[in-house]
Amino acid sequence: MSLPRRRPMLPTDPRIRLYTDENIHTLLAEVDERGRKFGLIWPSATTDRTIDGRILVRFNTAPASTLLNLLSLLLAAERDADRCDS
């Protein structure tokens, strides 16, 4: 599997502050849907609290950047799987 071409987003990245609670819930749903294909299931993942303008995601109180980086990895894995299938 090849790694994504972009660098992981850091928890201190200022773009994180642009994500609303609703945005994060949408991303959680997407991670849940895409992760199931790879056996990754987080039934209790949800937003937690906001610290210094950053929404935390509740799977071990991870910052939203962890969610975005995980989604990026899942998307890269899907692309690689699609390339292998063709």
PDB file of N, CA, C and O in Angstrom:
ATOM      1  N   MET A   1       0.851  -1.175   0.000  1.00  0.00           N
ATOM      2  CA  MET A   1       0.000   0.000   0.000  1.00  0.00           C
ATOM      3  C   MET A   1       0.893   1.233   0.000  1.00  0.00           C
ATOM      4  O   MET A   1       1.814   1.337   0.783  1.00  0.00           O
ATOM      5  N   SER A   2       0.609   2.184  -0.868  1.00  0.00           N
ATOM      6  CA  SER A   2       1.389   3.418  -0.881  1.00  0.00           C
ATOM      7  C   SER A   2       0.803   4.405   0.119  1.00  0.00           C
ATOM      8  O   SER A   2      -0.386   4.387   0.408  1.00  0.00           O
ATOM      9  N   LEU A   3       1.658   5.256   0.641  1.00  0.00           N
ATOM     10  CA  LEU A   3       1.223   6.252   1.618  1.00  0.00           C
ATOM     11  C   LEU A   3       0.616   7.449   0.901  1.00  0.00           C
ATOM     12  O   LEU A   3       0.952   7.724  -0.245  1.00  0.00           O
ATOM     13  N   PRO A   4      -0.278   8.166   1.580  1.00  0.00           N
ATOM     14  CA  PRO A   4      -0.839   9.372   0.960  1.00  0.00           C
ATOM     15  C   PRO A   4       0.267  10.361   0.617  1.00  0.00           C
ATOM     16  O   PRO A   4       1.300  10.392   1.270  1.00  0.00           O
ATOM     17  N   ARG A   5       0.033  11.165  -0.397  1.00  0.00           N
ATOM     18  CA  ARG A   5       1.052  12.102  -0.855  1.00  0.00           C
ATOM     19  C   ARG A   5       1.135  13.366   0.002  1.00  0.00           C
ATOM     20  O   ARG A   5       2.066  14.113  -0.094  1.00  0.00           O
ATOM     21  N   ARG A   6       0.169  13.602   0.820  1.00  0.00           N
ATOM     22  CA  ARG A   6       0.209  14.809   1.643  1.00  0.00           C
ATOM     23  C   ARG A   6       0.722  14.470   3.037  1.00  0.00           C
ATOM     24  O   ARG A   6       0.654  13.351   3.481  1.00  0.00           O
ATOM     25  N   ARG A   7       1.207  15.485   3.693  1.00  0.00           N
ATOM     26  CA  ARG A   7       1.677  15.307   5.073  1.00  0.00           C
ATOM     27  C   ARG A   7       0.469  15.250   6.000  1.00  0.00           C
ATOM     28  O   ARG A   7      -0.548  15.887   5.738  1.00  0.00           O
ATOM     29  N   PRO A   8       0.584  14.516   7.108  1.00  0.00           N
ATOM     30  CA  PRO A   8      -0.528  14.484   8.062  1.00  0.00           C
ATOM     31  C   PRO A   8      -0.813  15.879   8.614  1.00  0.00           C
ATOM     32  O   PRO A   8       0.082  16.703   8.754  1.00  0.00           O
ATOM     33  N   MET A   9      -2.068  16.120   8.904  1.00  0.00           N
ATOM     34  CA  MET A   9      -2.467  17.389   9.498  1.00  0.00           C
ATOM     35  C   MET A   9      -2.141  17.346  10.988  1.00  0.00           C
ATOM     36  O   MET A   9      -2.426  16.369  11.666  1.00  0.00           O
ATOM     37  N   LEU A  10      -1.552  18.395  11.472  1.00  0.00           N
ATOM     38  CA  LEU A  10      -1.201  18.479  12.890  1.00  0.00           C
ATOM     39  C   LEU A  10      -2.378  19.023  13.693  1.00  0.00           C
ATOM     40  O   LEU A  10      -3.179  19.803  13.171  1.00  0.00           O
ATOM     41  N   PRO A  11      -2.476  18.636  14.973  1.00  0.00           N
ATOM     42  CA  PRO A  11      -3.559  19.173  15.802  1.00  0.00           C
ATOM     43  C   PRO A  11      -3.526  20.696  15.911  1.00  0.00           C
ATOM     44  O   PRO A  11      -4.547  21.323  16.159  1.00  0.00           O
ATOM     45  N   THR A  12      -2.370  21.291  15.698  1.00  0.00           N
ATOM     46  CA  THR A  12      -2.232  22.749  15.797  1.00  0.00           C
ATOM     47  C   THR A  12      -2.483  23.469  14.473  1.00  0.00           C
ATOM     48  O   THR A  12      -2.387  24.691  14.413  1.00  0.00           O
ATOM     49  N   ASP A  13      -2.820  22.732  13.423  1.00  0.00           N
ATOM     50  CA  ASP A  13      -3.081  23.334  12.122  1.00  0.00           C
ATOM     51  C   ASP A  13      -4.261  24.299  12.241  1.00  0.00           C
ATOM     52  O   ASP A  13      -5.328  23.923  12.720  1.00  0.00           O
ATOM     53  N   PRO A  14      -4.111  25.546  11.826  1.00  0.00           N
ATOM     54  CA  PRO A  14      -5.194  26.530  11.974  1.00  0.00           C
ATOM     55  C   PRO A  14      -6.464  26.167  11.200  1.00  0.00           C
ATOM     56  O   PRO A  14      -7.554  26.612  11.553  1.00  0.00           O
ATOM     57  N   ARG A  15      -6.357  25.333  10.170  1.00  0.00           N
ATOM     58  CA  ARG A  15      -7.551  24.945   9.396  1.00  0.00           C
ATOM     59  C   ARG A  15      -8.534  24.136  10.233  1.00  0.00           C
ATOM     60  O   ARG A  15      -9.726  24.117   9.937  1.00  0.00           O
ATOM     61  N   ILE A  16      -8.046  23.495  11.291  1.00  0.00           N
ATOM     62  CA  ILE A  16      -8.916  22.688  12.154  1.00  0.00           C
ATOM     63  C   ILE A  16     -10.026  23.548  12.747  1.00  0.00           C
ATOM     64  O   ILE A  16     -11.147  23.088  12.930  1.00  0.00           O
ATOM     65  N   ARG A  17      -9.739  24.792  13.022  1.00  0.00           N
ATOM     66  CA  ARG A  17     -10.737  25.680  13.642  1.00  0.00           C
ATOM     67  C   ARG A  17     -11.928  25.963  12.721  1.00  0.00           C
ATOM     68  O   ARG A  17     -12.956  26.439  13.167  1.00  0.00           O
ATOM     69  N   LEU A  18     -11.783  25.679  11.432  1.00  0.00           N
ATOM     70  CA  LEU A  18     -12.856  25.928  10.476  1.00  0.00           C
ATOM     71  C   LEU A  18     -13.916  24.829  10.485  1.00  0.00           C
ATOM     72  O   LEU A  18     -15.008  25.013   9.958  1.00  0.00           O
ATOM     73  N   TYR A  19     -13.599  23.678  11.066  1.00  0.00           N
ATOM     74  CA  TYR A  19     -14.534  22.560  11.093  1.00  0.00           C
ATOM     75  C   TYR A  19     -15.552  22.748  12.215  1.00  0.00           C
ATOM     76  O   TYR A  19     -15.188  22.991  13.355  1.00  0.00           O
ATOM     77  N   THR A  20     -16.823  22.616  11.861  1.00  0.00           N
ATOM     78  CA  THR A  20     -17.891  22.725  12.859  1.00  0.00           C
ATOM     79  C   THR A  20     -18.208  21.336  13.405  1.00  0.00           C
ATOM     80  O   THR A  20     -17.762  20.315  12.871  1.00  0.00           O
ATOM     81  N   ASP A  21     -19.000  21.302  14.452  1.00  0.00           N
ATOM     82  CA  ASP A  21     -19.449  20.034  15.025  1.00  0.00           C
ATOM     83  C   ASP A  21     -20.156  19.196  13.957  1.00  0.00           C
ATOM     84  O   ASP A  21     -19.944  17.993  13.847  1.00  0.00           O
ATOM     85  N   GLU A  22     -20.969  19.842  13.142  1.00  0.00           N
ATOM     86  CA  GLU A  22     -21.681  19.137  12.066  1.00  0.00           C
ATOM     87  C   GLU A  22     -20.700  18.569  11.034  1.00  0.00           C
ATOM     88  O   GLU A  22     -20.871  17.438  10.569  1.00  0.00           O
ATOM     89  N   ASN A  23     -19.674  19.339  10.671  1.00  0.00           N
ATOM     90  CA  ASN A  23     -18.654  18.840   9.742  1.00  0.00           C
ATOM     91  C   ASN A  23     -17.989  17.587  10.289  1.00  0.00           C
ATOM     92  O   ASN A  23     -17.786  16.609   9.556  1.00  0.00           O
ATOM     93  N   ILE A  24     -17.642  17.624  11.560  1.00  0.00           N
ATOM     94  CA  ILE A  24     -16.952  16.491  12.183  1.00  0.00           C
ATOM     95  C   ILE A  24     -17.858  15.265  12.229  1.00  0.00           C
ATOM     96  O   ILE A  24     -17.410  14.144  11.956  1.00  0.00           O
ATOM     97  N   HIS A  25     -19.146  15.454  12.523  1.00  0.00           N
ATOM     98  CA  HIS A  25     -20.076  14.319  12.516  1.00  0.00           C
ATOM     99  C   HIS A  25     -20.171  13.704  11.127  1.00  0.00           C
ATOM    100  O   HIS A  25     -20.240  12.481  10.985  1.00  0.00           O
ATOM    101  N   THR A  26     -20.163  14.529  10.100  1.00  0.00           N
ATOM    102  CA  THR A  26     -20.189  14.027   8.727  1.00  0.00           C
ATOM    103  C   THR A  26     -18.919  13.229   8.427  1.00  0.00           C
ATOM    104  O   THR A  26     -18.975  12.147   7.824  1.00  0.00           O
ATOM    105  N   LEU A  27     -17.771  13.739   8.865  1.00  0.00           N
ATOM    106  CA  LEU A  27     -16.508  13.025   8.653  1.00  0.00           C
ATOM    107  C   LEU A  27     -16.472  11.717   9.440  1.00  0.00           C
ATOM    108  O   LEU A  27     -15.961  10.701   8.945  1.00  0.00           O
ATOM    109  N   LEU A  28     -17.023  11.712  10.647  1.00  0.00           N
ATOM    110  CA  LEU A  28     -17.094  10.477  11.425  1.00  0.00           C
ATOM    111  C   LEU A  28     -17.925   9.425  10.701  1.00  0.00           C
ATOM    112  O   LEU A  28     -17.555   8.242  10.667  1.00  0.00           O
ATOM    113  N   ALA A  29     -19.029   9.849  10.107  1.00  0.00           N
ATOM    114  CA  ALA A  29     -19.872   8.915   9.357  1.00  0.00           C
ATOM    115  C   ALA A  29     -19.104   8.358   8.155  1.00  0.00           C
ATOM    116  O   ALA A  29     -19.199   7.159   7.848  1.00  0.00           O
ATOM    117  N   GLU A  30     -18.328   9.199   7.501  1.00  0.00           N
ATOM    118  CA  GLU A  30     -17.552   8.742   6.350  1.00  0.00           C
ATOM    119  C   GLU A  30     -16.449   7.775   6.774  1.00  0.00           C
ATOM    120  O   GLU A  30     -16.230   6.750   6.131  1.00  0.00           O
ATOM    121  N   VAL A  31     -15.765   8.078   7.873  1.00  0.00           N
ATOM    122  CA  VAL A  31     -14.734   7.161   8.380  1.00  0.00           C
ATOM    123  C   VAL A  31     -15.372   5.832   8.764  1.00  0.00           C
ATOM    124  O   VAL A  31     -14.826   4.764   8.487  1.00  0.00           O
ATOM    125  N   ASP A  32     -16.540   5.887   9.392  1.00  0.00           N
ATOM    126  CA  ASP A  32     -17.229   4.662   9.779  1.00  0.00           C
ATOM    127  C   ASP A  32     -17.559   3.824   8.549  1.00  0.00           C
ATOM    128  O   ASP A  32     -17.296   2.619   8.514  1.00  0.00           O
ATOM    129  N   GLU A  33     -18.098   4.462   7.524  1.00  0.00           N
ATOM    130  CA  GLU A  33     -18.480   3.749   6.304  1.00  0.00           C
ATOM    131  C   GLU A  33     -17.255   3.170   5.587  1.00  0.00           C
ATOM    132  O   GLU A  33     -17.224   2.000   5.232  1.00  0.00           O
ATOM    133  N   ARG A  34     -16.239   3.988   5.398  1.00  0.00           N
ATOM    134  CA  ARG A  34     -15.048   3.521   4.678  1.00  0.00           C
ATOM    135  C   ARG A  34     -14.220   2.549   5.513  1.00  0.00           C
ATOM    136  O   ARG A  34     -13.616   1.631   4.981  1.00  0.00           O
ATOM    137  N   GLY A  35     -14.191   2.752   6.816  1.00  0.00           N
ATOM    138  CA  GLY A  35     -13.404   1.887   7.688  1.00  0.00           C
ATOM    139  C   GLY A  35     -13.947   0.477   7.782  1.00  0.00           C
ATOM    140  O   GLY A  35     -13.193  -0.480   7.956  1.00  0.00           O
ATOM    141  N   ARG A  36     -15.251   0.321   7.668  1.00  0.00           N
ATOM    142  CA  ARG A  36     -15.858  -1.011   7.756  1.00  0.00           C
ATOM    143  C   ARG A  36     -15.297  -1.952   6.696  1.00  0.00           C
ATOM    144  O   ARG A  36     -15.162  -3.147   6.928  1.00  0.00           O
ATOM    145  N   LYS A  37     -14.971  -1.413   5.520  1.00  0.00           N
ATOM    146  CA  LYS A  37     -14.398  -2.234   4.447  1.00  0.00           C
ATOM    147  C   LYS A  37     -13.076  -2.858   4.865  1.00  0.00           C
ATOM    148  O   LYS A  37     -12.658  -3.868   4.333  1.00  0.00           O
ATOM    149  N   PHE A  38     -12.415  -2.230   5.828  1.00  0.00           N
ATOM    150  CA  PHE A  38     -11.112  -2.693   6.303  1.00  0.00           C
ATOM    151  C   PHE A  38     -11.197  -3.287   7.710  1.00  0.00           C
ATOM    152  O   PHE A  38     -10.185  -3.530   8.354  1.00  0.00           O
ATOM    153  N   GLY A  39     -12.431  -3.492   8.200  1.00  0.00           N
ATOM    154  CA  GLY A  39     -12.623  -4.074   9.519  1.00  0.00           C
ATOM    155  C   GLY A  39     -12.425  -3.101  10.664  1.00  0.00           C
ATOM    156  O   GLY A  39     -12.252  -3.511  11.805  1.00  0.00           O
ATOM    157  N   LEU A  40     -12.451  -1.809  10.386  1.00  0.00           N
ATOM    158  CA  LEU A  40     -12.292  -0.782  11.427  1.00  0.00           C
ATOM    159  C   LEU A  40     -13.660  -0.282  11.847  1.00  0.00           C
ATOM    160  O   LEU A  40     -14.414   0.261  11.037  1.00  0.00           O
ATOM    161  N   ILE A  41     -13.987  -0.481  13.100  1.00  0.00           N
ATOM    162  CA  ILE A  41     -15.306  -0.096  13.592  1.00  0.00           C
ATOM    163  C   ILE A  41     -15.149   0.693  14.885  1.00  0.00           C
ATOM    164  O   ILE A  41     -14.481   0.250  15.816  1.00  0.00           O
ATOM    165  N   TRP A  42     -15.754   1.873  14.931  1.00  0.00           N
ATOM    166  CA  TRP A  42     -15.778   2.707  16.127  1.00  0.00           C
ATOM    167  C   TRP A  42     -17.227   3.067  16.405  1.00  0.00           C
ATOM    168  O   TRP A  42     -17.672   4.171  16.079  1.00  0.00           O
ATOM    169  N   PRO A  43     -17.992   2.172  17.023  1.00  0.00           N
ATOM    170  CA  PRO A  43     -19.417   2.460  17.203  1.00  0.00           C
ATOM    171  C   PRO A  43     -19.695   3.641  18.124  1.00  0.00           C
ATOM    172  O   PRO A  43     -20.743   4.264  18.019  1.00  0.00           O
ATOM    173  N   SER A  44     -18.774   3.958  19.000  1.00  0.00           N
ATOM    174  CA  SER A  44     -19.041   5.045  19.945  1.00  0.00           C
ATOM    175  C   SER A  44     -18.323   6.338  19.577  1.00  0.00           C
ATOM    176  O   SER A  44     -18.341   7.284  20.353  1.00  0.00           O
ATOM    177  N   ALA A  45     -17.705   6.406  18.408  1.00  0.00           N
ATOM    178  CA  ALA A  45     -16.990   7.616  18.014  1.00  0.00           C
ATOM    179  C   ALA A  45     -17.980   8.763  17.845  1.00  0.00           C
ATOM    180  O   ALA A  45     -19.007   8.629  17.193  1.00  0.00           O
ATOM    181  N   THR A  46     -17.659   9.871  18.449  1.00  0.00           N
ATOM    182  CA  THR A  46     -18.502  11.064  18.375  1.00  0.00           C
ATOM    183  C   THR A  46     -17.632  12.275  18.701  1.00  0.00           C
ATOM    184  O   THR A  46     -16.457  12.126  19.015  1.00  0.00           O
ATOM    185  N   THR A  47     -18.212  13.453  18.612  1.00  0.00           N
ATOM    186  CA  THR A  47     -17.450  14.625  19.024  1.00  0.00           C
ATOM    187  C   THR A  47     -17.472  14.700  20.542  1.00  0.00           C
ATOM    188  O   THR A  47     -18.391  14.192  21.189  1.00  0.00           O
ATOM    189  N   ASP A  48     -16.468  15.321  21.088  1.00  0.00           N
ATOM    190  CA  ASP A  48     -16.347  15.419  22.532  1.00  0.00           C
ATOM    191  C   ASP A  48     -16.528  16.869  22.925  1.00  0.00           C
ATOM    192  O   ASP A  48     -17.600  17.425  22.867  1.00  0.00           O
ATOM    193  N   ARG A  49     -15.474  17.528  23.216  1.00  0.00           N
ATOM    194  CA  ARG A  49     -15.534  18.928  23.637  1.00  0.00           C
ATOM    195  C   ARG A  49     -14.618  19.749  22.741  1.00  0.00           C
ATOM    196  O   ARG A  49     -13.907  19.203  21.915  1.00  0.00           O
ATOM    197  N   THR A  50     -14.650  21.031  22.930  1.00  0.00           N
ATOM    198  CA  THR A  50     -13.794  21.932  22.169  1.00  0.00           C
ATOM    199  C   THR A  50     -12.767  22.524  23.119  1.00  0.00           C
ATOM    200  O   THR A  50     -13.107  23.017  24.187  1.00  0.00           O
ATOM    201  N   ILE A  51     -11.514  22.427  22.726  1.00  0.00           N
ATOM    202  CA  ILE A  51     -10.418  22.996  23.509  1.00  0.00           C
ATOM    203  C   ILE A  51      -9.663  23.955  22.599  1.00  0.00           C
ATOM    204  O   ILE A  51      -9.217  23.562  21.518  1.00  0.00           O
ATOM    205  N   ASP A  52      -9.546  25.186  23.028  1.00  0.00           N
ATOM    206  CA  ASP A  52      -8.814  26.202  22.277  1.00  0.00           C
ATOM    207  C   ASP A  52      -9.298  26.283  20.825  1.00  0.00           C
ATOM    208  O   ASP A  52      -8.511  26.368  19.898  1.00  0.00           O
ATOM    209  N   GLY A  53     -10.603  26.189  20.629  1.00  0.00           N
ATOM    210  CA  GLY A  53     -11.177  26.314  19.291  1.00  0.00           C
ATOM    211  C   GLY A  53     -11.085  25.068  18.440  1.00  0.00           C
ATOM    212  O   GLY A  53     -11.474  25.078  17.288  1.00  0.00           O
ATOM    213  N   ARG A  54     -10.612  23.970  19.011  1.00  0.00           N
ATOM    214  CA  ARG A  54     -10.472  22.725  18.254  1.00  0.00           C
ATOM    215  C   ARG A  54     -11.442  21.684  18.809  1.00  0.00           C
ATOM    216  O   ARG A  54     -11.442  21.409  20.000  1.00  0.00           O
ATOM    217  N   ILE A  55     -12.231  21.085  17.921  1.00  0.00           N
ATOM    218  CA  ILE A  55     -13.180  20.057  18.337  1.00  0.00           C
ATOM    219  C   ILE A  55     -12.422  18.751  18.528  1.00  0.00           C
ATOM    220  O   ILE A  55     -11.635  18.334  17.676  1.00  0.00           O
ATOM    221  N   LEU A  56     -12.643  18.090  19.643  1.00  0.00           N
ATOM    222  CA  LEU A  56     -12.035  16.792  19.901  1.00  0.00           C
ATOM    223  C   LEU A  56     -13.012  15.699  19.504  1.00  0.00           C
ATOM    224  O   LEU A  56     -14.223  15.850  19.622  1.00  0.00           O
ATOM    225  N   VAL A  57     -12.467  14.598  19.032  1.00  0.00           N
ATOM    226  CA  VAL A  57     -13.254  13.452  18.628  1.00  0.00           C
ATOM    227  C   VAL A  57     -13.087  12.389  19.694  1.00  0.00           C
ATOM    228  O   VAL A  57     -11.975  12.128  20.139  1.00  0.00           O
ATOM    229  N   ARG A  58     -14.189  11.786  20.109  1.00  0.00           N
ATOM    230  CA  ARG A  58     -14.112  10.809  21.182  1.00  0.00           C
ATOM    231  C   ARG A  58     -13.859   9.412  20.632  1.00  0.00           C
ATOM    232  O   ARG A  58     -14.758   8.679  20.302  1.00  0.00           O
ATOM    233  N   PHE A  59     -12.653   9.084  20.380  1.00  0.00           N
ATOM    234  CA  PHE A  59     -12.095   7.763  20.446  1.00  0.00           C
ATOM    235  C   PHE A  59     -10.731   8.027  21.039  1.00  0.00           C
ATOM    236  O   PHE A  59      -9.811   8.426  20.365  1.00  0.00           O
ATOM    237  N   ASN A  60     -10.717   7.979  22.347  1.00  0.00           N
ATOM    238  CA  ASN A  60      -9.578   8.366  23.180  1.00  0.00           C
ATOM    239  C   ASN A  60      -9.298   9.859  23.090  1.00  0.00           C
ATOM    240  O   ASN A  60      -8.171  10.294  23.111  1.00  0.00           O
ATOM    241  N   THR A  61     -10.336  10.676  22.972  1.00  0.00           N
ATOM    242  CA  THR A  61     -10.257  12.127  22.923  1.00  0.00           C
ATOM    243  C   THR A  61      -9.201  12.603  21.928  1.00  0.00           C
ATOM    244  O   THR A  61      -8.328  13.394  22.247  1.00  0.00           O
ATOM    245  N   ALA A  62      -9.282  12.102  20.744  1.00  0.00           N
ATOM    246  CA  ALA A  62      -8.355  12.480  19.682  1.00  0.00           C
ATOM    247  C   ALA A  62      -8.753  13.827  19.096  1.00  0.00           C
ATOM    248  O   ALA A  62      -9.932  14.149  19.033  1.00  0.00           O
ATOM    249  N   PRO A  63      -7.773  14.608  18.641  1.00  0.00           N
ATOM    250  CA  PRO A  63      -8.130  15.852  17.958  1.00  0.00           C
ATOM    251  C   PRO A  63      -8.716  15.545  16.580  1.00  0.00           C
ATOM    252  O   PRO A  63      -8.523  14.457  16.034  1.00  0.00           O
ATOM    253  N   ALA A  64      -9.445  16.486  16.039  1.00  0.00           N
ATOM    254  CA  ALA A  64     -10.066  16.295  14.719  1.00  0.00           C
ATOM    255  C   ALA A  64      -9.023  16.002  13.653  1.00  0.00           C
ATOM    256  O   ALA A  64      -9.320  15.323  12.668  1.00  0.00           O
ATOM    257  N   SER A  65      -7.796  16.472  13.832  1.00  0.00           N
ATOM    258  CA  SER A  65      -6.750  16.184  12.844  1.00  0.00           C
ATOM    259  C   SER A  65      -6.512  14.676  12.730  1.00  0.00           C
ATOM    260  O   SER A  65      -6.237  14.175  11.644  1.00  0.00           O
ATOM    261  N   THR A  66      -6.664  13.946  13.823  1.00  0.00           N
ATOM    262  CA  THR A  66      -6.513  12.488  13.772  1.00  0.00           C
ATOM    263  C   THR A  66      -7.592  11.891  12.883  1.00  0.00           C
ATOM    264  O   THR A  66      -7.326  10.999  12.075  1.00  0.00           O
ATOM    265  N   LEU A  67      -8.808  12.387  13.012  1.00  0.00           N
ATOM    266  CA  LEU A  67      -9.906  11.929  12.167  1.00  0.00           C
ATOM    267  C   LEU A  67      -9.611  12.213  10.695  1.00  0.00           C
ATOM    268  O   LEU A  67      -9.780  11.345   9.840  1.00  0.00           O
ATOM    269  N   LEU A  68      -9.150  13.406  10.397  1.00  0.00           N
ATOM    270  CA  LEU A  68      -8.849  13.775   9.006  1.00  0.00           C
ATOM    271  C   LEU A  68      -7.697  12.935   8.447  1.00  0.00           C
ATOM    272  O   LEU A  68      -7.741  12.497   7.300  1.00  0.00           O
ATOM    273  N   ASN A  69      -6.685  12.696   9.259  1.00  0.00           N
ATOM    274  CA  ASN A  69      -5.561  11.877   8.805  1.00  0.00           C
ATOM    275  C   ASN A  69      -5.989  10.429   8.593  1.00  0.00           C
ATOM    276  O   ASN A  69      -5.562   9.780   7.631  1.00  0.00           O
ATOM    277  N   LEU A  70      -6.837   9.909   9.470  1.00  0.00           N
ATOM    278  CA  LEU A  70      -7.345   8.549   9.309  1.00  0.00           C
ATOM    279  C   LEU A  70      -8.169   8.437   8.037  1.00  0.00           C
ATOM    280  O   LEU A  70      -8.022   7.479   7.267  1.00  0.00           O
ATOM    281  N   LEU A  71      -9.014   9.414   7.791  1.00  0.00           N
ATOM    282  CA  LEU A  71      -9.808   9.411   6.564  1.00  0.00           C
ATOM    283  C   LEU A  71      -8.908   9.449   5.337  1.00  0.00           C
ATOM    284  O   LEU A  71      -9.144   8.734   4.361  1.00  0.00           O
ATOM    285  N   SER A  72      -7.857  10.223   5.375  1.00  0.00           N
ATOM    286  CA  SER A  72      -6.907  10.285   4.260  1.00  0.00           C
ATOM    287  C   SER A  72      -6.268   8.921   4.010  1.00  0.00           C
ATOM    288  O   SER A  72      -6.130   8.483   2.869  1.00  0.00           O
ATOM    289  N   LEU A  73      -5.901   8.228   5.076  1.00  0.00           N
ATOM    290  CA  LEU A  73      -5.310   6.890   4.934  1.00  0.00           C
ATOM    291  C   LEU A  73      -6.315   5.890   4.359  1.00  0.00           C
ATOM    292  O   LEU A  73      -5.966   5.058   3.518  1.00  0.00           O
ATOM    293  N   LEU A  74      -7.562   5.975   4.806  1.00  0.00           N
ATOM    294  CA  LEU A  74      -8.589   5.077   4.279  1.00  0.00           C
ATOM    295  C   LEU A  74      -8.838   5.324   2.796  1.00  0.00           C
ATOM    296  O   LEU A  74      -8.990   4.384   2.015  1.00  0.00           O
ATOM    297  N   LEU A  75      -8.867   6.590   2.410  1.00  0.00           N
ATOM    298  CA  LEU A  75      -9.054   6.920   0.994  1.00  0.00           C
ATOM    299  C   LEU A  75      -7.889   6.401   0.153  1.00  0.00           C
ATOM    300  O   LEU A  75      -8.083   5.876  -0.943  1.00  0.00           O
ATOM    301  N   ALA A  76      -6.669   6.536   0.669  1.00  0.00           N
ATOM    302  CA  ALA A  76      -5.495   6.030  -0.046  1.00  0.00           C
ATOM    303  C   ALA A  76      -5.557   4.509  -0.157  1.00  0.00           C
ATOM    304  O   ALA A  76      -5.225   3.941  -1.203  1.00  0.00           O
ATOM    305  N   ALA A  77      -5.989   3.847   0.906  1.00  0.00           N
ATOM    306  CA  ALA A  77      -6.117   2.389   0.871  1.00  0.00           C
ATOM    307  C   ALA A  77      -7.152   1.943  -0.148  1.00  0.00           C
ATOM    308  O   ALA A  77      -6.957   0.952  -0.860  1.00  0.00           O
ATOM    309  N   GLU A  78      -8.264   2.685  -0.236  1.00  0.00           N
ATOM    310  CA  GLU A  78      -9.290   2.367  -1.240  1.00  0.00           C
ATOM    311  C   GLU A  78      -8.745   2.535  -2.652  1.00  0.00           C
ATOM    312  O   GLU A  78      -8.991   1.706  -3.527  1.00  0.00           O
ATOM    313  N   ARG A  79      -7.991   3.613  -2.886  1.00  0.00           N
ATOM    314  CA  ARG A  79      -7.407   3.831  -4.208  1.00  0.00           C
ATOM    315  C   ARG A  79      -6.455   2.701  -4.560  1.00  0.00           C
ATOM    316  O   ARG A  79      -6.465   2.190  -5.683  1.00  0.00           O
ATOM    317  N   ASP A  80      -5.633   2.291  -3.601  1.00  0.00           N
ATOM    318  CA  ASP A  80      -4.698   1.195  -3.845  1.00  0.00           C
ATOM    319  C   ASP A  80      -5.432  -0.107  -4.118  1.00  0.00           C
ATOM    320  O   ASP A  80      -5.041  -0.869  -5.000  1.00  0.00           O
ATOM    321  N   ALA A  81      -6.496  -0.362  -3.381  1.00  0.00           N
ATOM    322  CA  ALA A  81      -7.277  -1.587  -3.587  1.00  0.00           C
ATOM    323  C   ALA A  81      -7.930  -1.579  -4.967  1.00  0.00           C
ATOM    324  O   ALA A  81      -7.965  -2.592  -5.657  1.00  0.00           O
ATOM    325  N   ASP A  82      -8.422  -0.406  -5.381  1.00  0.00           N
ATOM    326  CA  ASP A  82      -9.023  -0.287  -6.714  1.00  0.00           C
ATOM    327  C   ASP A  82      -7.996  -0.534  -7.803  1.00  0.00           C
ATOM    328  O   ASP A  82      -8.285  -1.174  -8.812  1.00  0.00           O
ATOM    329  N   ARG A  83      -6.771  -0.035  -7.619  1.00  0.00           N
ATOM    330  CA  ARG A  83      -5.720  -0.255  -8.613  1.00  0.00           C
ATOM    331  C   ARG A  83      -5.348  -1.724  -8.710  1.00  0.00           C
ATOM    332  O   ARG A  83      -5.077  -2.232  -9.779  1.00  0.00           O
ATOM    333  N   CYS A  84      -5.340  -2.406  -7.579  1.00  0.00           N
ATOM    334  CA  CYS A  84      -4.990  -3.842  -7.566  1.00  0.00           C
ATOM    335  C   CYS A  84      -6.069  -4.684  -8.207  1.00  0.00           C
ATOM    336  O   CYS A  84      -5.783  -5.729  -8.777  1.00  0.00           O
ATOM    337  N   ASP A  85      -7.331  -4.241  -8.113  1.00  0.00           N
ATOM    338  CA  ASP A  85      -8.438  -4.990  -8.669  1.00  0.00           C
ATOM    339  C   ASP A  85      -8.525  -4.859 -10.188  1.00  0.00           C
ATOM    340  O   ASP A  85      -9.118  -5.698 -10.848  1.00  0.00           O
ATOM    341  N   SER A  86      -7.945  -3.807 -10.732  1.00  0.00           N
ATOM    342  CA  SER A  86      -8.071  -3.597 -12.185  1.00  0.00           C
ATOM    343  C   SER A  86      -6.904  -4.160 -12.939  1.00  0.00           C
ATOM    344  O   SER A  86      -6.028  -4.751 -12.540  1.00  0.00           O
TER     345      SER A  86
END
